[in-house]
Amino acid sequence: MSVLKRLFGLDNAEDNLRIIITRHGERADLALGPRWASKLNKNGSRDPRISYLTPRADFREWNYDPPLTTDGERQSMAIGRKLLNLGYAIDYCYSSPAYRSIQTADKLLESQGRKGISINIEPGLFECPSWYAGAPLTFIPPEYLSMDRHFNINPYYEPIYDGVDMSEEEGRYYDRSRQLIDAIIKLHKGTGGTVLLSGHAGSIETVGRGMLRRRARPERLQYEADKVNYCNFAILERDAYTRQWTVHSPITFENPLGRQRTIQSSIPLYRATSVHLPTHHVKGSMSFADSLMNDRAFQYYRRYGYR
């Protein structure tokens, strides 16, 4: 059928498949300090830097599942508008169960006028659990979030992974990400369109390498994740005719131009500017600030002034 479509010019753009993997926006705990949740609780859940929180049974759960700051929400909306201007309207959406990832997906869809697209909460998109060192991590159940009118959560979605195994380490995280992206591609191989995966800093590394069948490198995962800035993303596109994938890497301080020069000015760069986030240096490479100044996308950053 695909050959006939090509011969008679009947192929549609919808036959192409595009997957966008993104990190969430600025998170409250890194921006506001380690005691942000207790201070917020004392202030009656009011802080001008946090716009909205879904009610939780135990406020202490926010310590390990923090929300976005208002700047993080603006970053997410700016990314959504930029994608829409490029013609990348989101058709399907999957999110990590982390609240910050759900907020990022929600704001990105809102900025595109596509709040009608429901968010599928997929535990398989959560980052490496062993990094939490046995912390009491609790997510808001999807069925509860679906009753919150601030979000459009699909309460009927049957996740590929039922939950998060807190004993999972880096190697198994790569395996999970590979199996997850295989399942998502299988689900959408006939639909085409643009699929958003709202994940974490390590998602681009693990999901991207899994999809391309590249060797997992658990010993480098933390380093690779540290290079990914807020709302950076990678675009993976499958051509409807050749079935080949093209990868557009995110702009990072180590890779300021991206691997595909054709989109170097298309991906806004958002720095994690919080004083609570450590600064990373790479031997033999230009400084983070210098790479930003040499990057055309930084002009977008300067124009909107997001932090």
Short mmCIF file of N, CA and C in Angstrom, two decimals, residues 93-214:
data_model
loop_
_atom_site.label_atom_id
_atom_site.label_comp_id
_atom_site.label_asym_id
_atom_site.label_seq_id
_atom_site.Cartn_x
_atom_site.Cartn_y
_atom_site.Cartn_z
N CYS A 93 0.41 12.47 23.38
CA CYS A 93 1.25 12.90 24.49
C CYS A 93 1.37 11.83 25.56
N TYR A 94 2.61 11.54 25.95
CA TYR A 94 2.91 10.64 27.06
C TYR A 94 3.78 11.40 28.04
N SER A 95 3.53 11.19 29.32
CA SER A 95 4.31 11.89 30.34
C SER A 95 4.75 10.95 31.45
N SER A 96 5.93 11.23 31.98
CA SER A 96 6.37 10.60 33.21
C SER A 96 5.35 10.90 34.30
N PRO A 97 5.22 10.06 35.30
CA PRO A 97 4.29 10.35 36.40
C PRO A 97 4.76 11.47 37.32
N ALA A 98 5.99 11.96 37.14
CA ALA A 98 6.48 13.07 37.94
C ALA A 98 5.64 14.31 37.66
N TYR A 99 5.26 15.02 38.70
CA TYR A 99 4.36 16.17 38.56
C TYR A 99 4.94 17.23 37.63
N ARG A 100 6.23 17.48 37.71
CA ARG A 100 6.88 18.50 36.87
C ARG A 100 6.81 18.13 35.38
N SER A 101 6.89 16.84 35.08
CA SER A 101 6.79 16.40 33.69
C SER A 101 5.36 16.55 33.18
N ILE A 102 4.39 16.24 34.03
CA ILE A 102 2.99 16.41 33.65
C ILE A 102 2.68 17.88 33.40
N GLN A 103 3.18 18.76 34.28
CA GLN A 103 2.98 20.19 34.09
C GLN A 103 3.60 20.67 32.79
N THR A 104 4.80 20.18 32.48
CA THR A 104 5.47 20.57 31.25
C THR A 104 4.65 20.18 30.03
N ALA A 105 4.15 18.95 30.02
CA ALA A 105 3.31 18.49 28.92
C ALA A 105 2.04 19.33 28.81
N ASP A 106 1.43 19.62 29.95
CA ASP A 106 0.19 20.40 29.98
C ASP A 106 0.40 21.80 29.41
N LYS A 107 1.45 22.48 29.85
CA LYS A 107 1.70 23.84 29.38
C LYS A 107 2.12 23.86 27.91
N LEU A 108 2.86 22.86 27.49
CA LEU A 108 3.24 22.79 26.09
C LEU A 108 2.00 22.63 25.20
N LEU A 109 1.10 21.75 25.60
CA LEU A 109 -0.13 21.57 24.83
C LEU A 109 -1.00 22.82 24.88
N GLU A 110 -1.08 23.46 26.05
CA GLU A 110 -1.87 24.68 26.18
C GLU A 110 -1.36 25.77 25.25
N SER A 111 -0.06 25.90 25.13
CA SER A 111 0.52 26.95 24.29
C SER A 111 0.22 26.72 22.82
N GLN A 112 -0.08 25.48 22.46
CA GLN A 112 -0.42 25.16 21.07
C GLN A 112 -1.92 25.16 20.83
N GLY A 113 -2.70 25.49 21.86
CA GLY A 113 -4.15 25.44 21.72
C GLY A 113 -4.67 24.03 21.57
N ARG A 114 -3.96 23.07 22.19
CA ARG A 114 -4.29 21.66 22.02
C ARG A 114 -4.53 20.96 23.37
N LYS A 115 -5.15 21.70 24.29
CA LYS A 115 -5.47 21.11 25.58
C LYS A 115 -6.46 19.95 25.46
N GLY A 116 -7.11 19.85 24.34
CA GLY A 116 -8.03 18.74 24.12
C GLY A 116 -7.33 17.41 23.98
N ILE A 117 -6.03 17.43 23.72
CA ILE A 117 -5.25 16.19 23.64
C ILE A 117 -4.94 15.73 25.06
N SER A 118 -5.37 14.55 25.39
CA SER A 118 -5.17 14.06 26.76
C SER A 118 -3.74 13.55 26.96
N ILE A 119 -3.31 13.64 28.20
CA ILE A 119 -1.98 13.20 28.58
C ILE A 119 -2.05 11.79 29.12
N ASN A 120 -1.28 10.90 28.52
CA ASN A 120 -1.18 9.52 29.01
C ASN A 120 -0.03 9.45 30.00
N ILE A 121 -0.32 9.15 31.25
CA ILE A 121 0.74 9.07 32.26
C ILE A 121 1.37 7.68 32.20
N GLU A 122 2.65 7.67 31.86
CA GLU A 122 3.38 6.42 31.63
C GLU A 122 4.53 6.30 32.62
N PRO A 123 4.41 5.39 33.62
CA PRO A 123 5.49 5.20 34.58
C PRO A 123 6.83 4.82 33.95
N GLY A 124 6.77 4.22 32.76
CA GLY A 124 8.00 3.85 32.07
C GLY A 124 8.86 5.02 31.66
N LEU A 125 8.32 6.23 31.71
CA LEU A 125 9.08 7.42 31.34
C LEU A 125 9.80 8.05 32.52
N PHE A 126 9.62 7.52 33.73
CA PHE A 126 10.28 8.12 34.87
C PHE A 126 11.79 7.86 34.80
N GLU A 127 12.56 8.74 35.42
CA GLU A 127 14.01 8.64 35.36
C GLU A 127 14.53 7.50 36.23
N CYS A 128 15.84 7.38 36.33
CA CYS A 128 16.47 6.27 37.04
C CYS A 128 16.11 6.30 38.53
N PRO A 129 15.36 5.31 39.03
CA PRO A 129 14.89 5.35 40.43
C PRO A 129 16.00 5.29 41.46
N SER A 130 17.11 4.60 41.15
CA SER A 130 18.17 4.45 42.14
C SER A 130 18.79 5.79 42.51
N TRP A 131 18.58 6.83 41.70
CA TRP A 131 19.11 8.15 42.02
C TRP A 131 18.39 8.76 43.23
N TYR A 132 17.28 8.18 43.61
CA TYR A 132 16.53 8.70 44.75
C TYR A 132 16.92 8.03 46.06
N ALA A 133 17.82 7.06 45.99
CA ALA A 133 18.43 6.44 47.17
C ALA A 133 17.40 6.02 48.23
N GLY A 134 16.35 5.35 47.78
CA GLY A 134 15.36 4.84 48.72
C GLY A 134 14.44 5.88 49.32
N ALA A 135 14.38 7.07 48.73
CA ALA A 135 13.49 8.12 49.25
C ALA A 135 12.03 7.68 49.09
N PRO A 136 11.15 8.14 49.98
CA PRO A 136 9.73 7.76 49.91
C PRO A 136 9.02 8.47 48.77
N LEU A 137 9.25 8.01 47.55
CA LEU A 137 8.72 8.66 46.36
C LEU A 137 7.28 8.21 46.11
N THR A 138 6.37 9.18 46.03
CA THR A 138 4.96 8.89 45.79
C THR A 138 4.43 9.83 44.71
N PHE A 139 3.76 9.25 43.71
CA PHE A 139 3.17 10.05 42.63
C PHE A 139 1.67 10.20 42.86
N ILE A 140 1.12 11.27 42.30
CA ILE A 140 -0.33 11.45 42.35
C ILE A 140 -0.98 10.48 41.37
N PRO A 141 -1.93 9.66 41.78
CA PRO A 141 -2.54 8.67 40.88
C PRO A 141 -3.22 9.35 39.68
N PRO A 142 -3.09 8.78 38.49
CA PRO A 142 -3.70 9.37 37.29
C PRO A 142 -5.20 9.59 37.42
N GLU A 143 -5.89 8.64 38.07
CA GLU A 143 -7.34 8.78 38.19
C GLU A 143 -7.70 9.97 39.07
N TYR A 144 -6.83 10.30 40.02
CA TYR A 144 -7.06 11.47 40.86
C TYR A 144 -6.73 12.75 40.10
N LEU A 145 -5.62 12.72 39.36
CA LEU A 145 -5.25 13.89 38.56
C LEU A 145 -6.28 14.18 37.48
N SER A 146 -6.93 13.14 36.97
CA SER A 146 -7.91 13.34 35.89
C SER A 146 -9.12 14.12 36.38
N MET A 147 -9.32 14.17 37.69
CA MET A 147 -10.43 14.95 38.24
C MET A 147 -10.05 16.41 38.47
N ASP A 148 -8.78 16.73 38.29
CA ASP A 148 -8.31 18.10 38.45
C ASP A 148 -8.50 18.82 37.12
N ARG A 149 -9.32 19.83 37.11
CA ARG A 149 -9.66 20.51 35.86
C ARG A 149 -8.50 21.31 35.27
N HIS A 150 -7.41 21.43 36.02
CA HIS A 150 -6.24 22.10 35.48
C HIS A 150 -5.54 21.25 34.41
N PHE A 151 -5.78 19.95 34.45
CA PHE A 151 -5.11 19.03 33.53
C PHE A 151 -6.13 18.23 32.73
N ASN A 152 -5.66 17.72 31.60
CA ASN A 152 -6.48 16.81 30.80
C ASN A 152 -5.77 15.46 30.77
N ILE A 153 -6.01 14.67 31.80
CA ILE A 153 -5.36 13.37 31.95
C ILE A 153 -6.30 12.28 31.43
N ASN A 154 -5.75 11.35 30.69
CA ASN A 154 -6.54 10.23 30.20
C ASN A 154 -6.68 9.19 31.31
N PRO A 155 -7.86 9.07 31.92
CA PRO A 155 -8.03 8.12 33.03
C PRO A 155 -8.12 6.67 32.57
N TYR A 156 -8.28 6.46 31.25
CA TYR A 156 -8.46 5.11 30.73
C TYR A 156 -7.19 4.54 30.10
N TYR A 157 -6.13 5.32 30.12
CA TYR A 157 -4.89 4.84 29.52
C TYR A 157 -4.32 3.66 30.31
N GLU A 158 -3.97 2.59 29.62
CA GLU A 158 -3.35 1.43 30.24
C GLU A 158 -1.85 1.52 30.00
N PRO A 159 -1.08 1.87 31.01
CA PRO A 159 0.35 2.12 30.82
C PRO A 159 1.11 0.87 30.40
N ILE A 160 2.20 1.11 29.71
CA ILE A 160 3.08 0.03 29.27
C ILE A 160 3.79 -0.57 30.48
N TYR A 161 4.15 0.28 31.43
CA TYR A 161 4.73 -0.17 32.70
C TYR A 161 3.75 0.19 33.81
N ASP A 162 3.46 -0.77 34.65
CA ASP A 162 2.47 -0.55 35.71
C ASP A 162 2.96 0.39 36.80
N GLY A 163 4.25 0.41 37.03
CA GLY A 163 4.78 1.25 38.10
C GLY A 163 6.28 1.41 37.98
N VAL A 164 6.87 1.99 39.00
CA VAL A 164 8.30 2.26 39.02
C VAL A 164 8.96 1.34 40.04
N ASP A 165 9.96 0.59 39.59
CA ASP A 165 10.73 -0.28 40.46
C ASP A 165 11.84 0.54 41.10
N MET A 166 11.71 0.85 42.38
CA MET A 166 12.66 1.75 43.03
C MET A 166 14.05 1.15 43.20
N SER A 167 14.20 -0.15 42.95
CA SER A 167 15.52 -0.76 43.03
C SER A 167 16.27 -0.72 41.69
N GLU A 168 15.63 -0.21 40.67
CA GLU A 168 16.21 -0.22 39.33
C GLU A 168 17.41 0.71 39.23
N GLU A 169 18.50 0.23 38.66
CA GLU A 169 19.70 1.02 38.46
C GLU A 169 19.86 1.38 36.98
N GLU A 170 20.99 2.04 36.64
CA GLU A 170 21.15 2.64 35.32
C GLU A 170 21.02 1.65 34.17
N GLY A 171 21.61 0.46 34.31
CA GLY A 171 21.55 -0.50 33.21
C GLY A 171 20.14 -0.93 32.89
N ARG A 172 19.37 -1.21 33.91
CA ARG A 172 17.98 -1.61 33.70
C ARG A 172 17.13 -0.43 33.22
N TYR A 173 17.51 0.77 33.59
CA TYR A 173 16.81 1.96 33.10
C TYR A 173 16.94 2.07 31.58
N TYR A 174 18.13 1.79 31.05
CA TYR A 174 18.31 1.76 29.60
C TYR A 174 17.41 0.69 28.98
N ASP A 175 17.38 -0.50 29.57
CA ASP A 175 16.55 -1.58 29.03
C ASP A 175 15.08 -1.18 29.02
N ARG A 176 14.63 -0.59 30.12
CA ARG A 176 13.23 -0.15 30.20
C ARG A 176 12.91 0.87 29.12
N SER A 177 13.81 1.84 28.94
CA SER A 177 13.57 2.89 27.96
C SER A 177 13.50 2.33 26.54
N ARG A 178 14.34 1.33 26.27
CA ARG A 178 14.30 0.72 24.94
C ARG A 178 12.99 -0.01 24.72
N GLN A 179 12.56 -0.78 25.69
CA GLN A 179 11.30 -1.50 25.56
C GLN A 179 10.12 -0.54 25.47
N LEU A 180 10.20 0.56 26.19
CA LEU A 180 9.13 1.55 26.17
C LEU A 180 8.99 2.19 24.79
N ILE A 181 10.09 2.65 24.23
CA ILE A 181 10.00 3.33 22.93
C ILE A 181 9.60 2.35 21.83
N ASP A 182 10.01 1.09 21.94
CA ASP A 182 9.57 0.09 20.98
C ASP A 182 8.05 -0.06 21.02
N ALA A 183 7.50 -0.07 22.23
CA ALA A 183 6.06 -0.23 22.38
C ALA A 183 5.30 0.99 21.86
N ILE A 184 5.83 2.18 22.11
CA ILE A 184 5.17 3.41 21.65
C ILE A 184 5.21 3.50 20.13
N ILE A 185 6.35 3.16 19.54
CA ILE A 185 6.45 3.17 18.08
C ILE A 185 5.47 2.16 17.47
N LYS A 186 5.36 1.00 18.10
CA LYS A 186 4.42 0.00 17.60
C LYS A 186 2.99 0.52 17.66
N LEU A 187 2.66 1.24 18.73
CA LEU A 187 1.32 1.80 18.86
C LEU A 187 1.01 2.82 17.78
N HIS A 188 2.04 3.55 17.34
CA HIS A 188 1.81 4.67 16.42
C HIS A 188 2.38 4.45 15.02
N LYS A 189 2.83 3.25 14.72
CA LYS A 189 3.42 3.02 13.40
C LYS A 189 2.39 3.19 12.28
N GLY A 190 1.12 3.01 12.62
CA GLY A 190 0.08 3.18 11.61
C GLY A 190 -0.59 4.53 11.66
N THR A 191 -0.39 5.28 12.73
CA THR A 191 -1.06 6.57 12.86
C THR A 191 -0.22 7.73 12.33
N GLY A 192 1.11 7.61 12.46
CA GLY A 192 1.96 8.74 12.13
C GLY A 192 1.72 9.87 13.10
N GLY A 193 2.15 11.06 12.72
CA GLY A 193 1.94 12.23 13.55
C GLY A 193 3.10 12.50 14.48
N THR A 194 2.90 13.46 15.37
CA THR A 194 3.93 13.89 16.30
C THR A 194 3.58 13.44 17.71
N VAL A 195 4.49 12.71 18.32
CA VAL A 195 4.29 12.15 19.65
C VAL A 195 5.23 12.85 20.62
N LEU A 196 4.68 13.43 21.67
CA LEU A 196 5.49 14.07 22.70
C LEU A 196 5.72 13.12 23.87
N LEU A 197 6.98 12.99 24.27
CA LEU A 197 7.34 12.25 25.48
C LEU A 197 7.90 13.25 26.47
N SER A 198 7.16 13.55 27.50
CA SER A 198 7.58 14.52 28.50
C SER A 198 8.27 13.77 29.63
N GLY A 199 9.59 13.88 29.66
CA GLY A 199 10.36 13.07 30.59
C GLY A 199 11.32 13.86 31.43
N HIS A 200 12.58 13.40 31.44
CA HIS A 200 13.58 13.93 32.35
C HIS A 200 14.90 14.15 31.62
N ALA A 201 15.90 14.61 32.34
CA ALA A 201 17.18 14.90 31.72
C ALA A 201 17.81 13.67 31.09
N GLY A 202 17.59 12.49 31.68
CA GLY A 202 18.16 11.27 31.13
C GLY A 202 17.35 10.65 30.02
N SER A 203 16.16 11.17 29.75
CA SER A 203 15.27 10.54 28.77
C SER A 203 15.82 10.59 27.36
N ILE A 204 16.43 11.71 26.99
CA ILE A 204 16.97 11.83 25.64
C ILE A 204 18.05 10.79 25.40
N GLU A 205 18.91 10.60 26.38
CA GLU A 205 19.98 9.62 26.27
C GLU A 205 19.44 8.20 26.19
N THR A 206 18.60 7.81 27.13
CA THR A 206 18.17 6.41 27.21
C THR A 206 17.16 6.03 26.15
N VAL A 207 16.18 6.90 25.92
CA VAL A 207 15.15 6.59 24.91
C VAL A 207 15.75 6.67 23.51
N GLY A 208 16.55 7.72 23.26
CA GLY A 208 17.16 7.88 21.95
C GLY A 208 18.08 6.74 21.58
N ARG A 209 18.96 6.36 22.49
CA ARG A 209 19.88 5.27 22.19
C ARG A 209 19.14 3.94 22.08
N GLY A 210 18.10 3.77 22.87
CA GLY A 210 17.33 2.54 22.78
C GLY A 210 16.65 2.40 21.44
N MET A 211 16.08 3.49 20.95
CA MET A 211 15.38 3.44 19.67
C MET A 211 16.33 3.18 18.52
N LEU A 212 17.54 3.73 18.59
CA LEU A 212 18.51 3.59 17.52
C LEU A 212 19.39 2.35 17.68
N ARG A 213 19.09 1.54 18.70
CA ARG A 213 19.82 0.30 18.95
C ARG A 213 21.31 0.55 19.20
N ARG A 214 21.59 1.62 19.89
CA ARG A 214 22.97 1.90 20.27
C ARG A 214 23.26 1.34 21.66
#
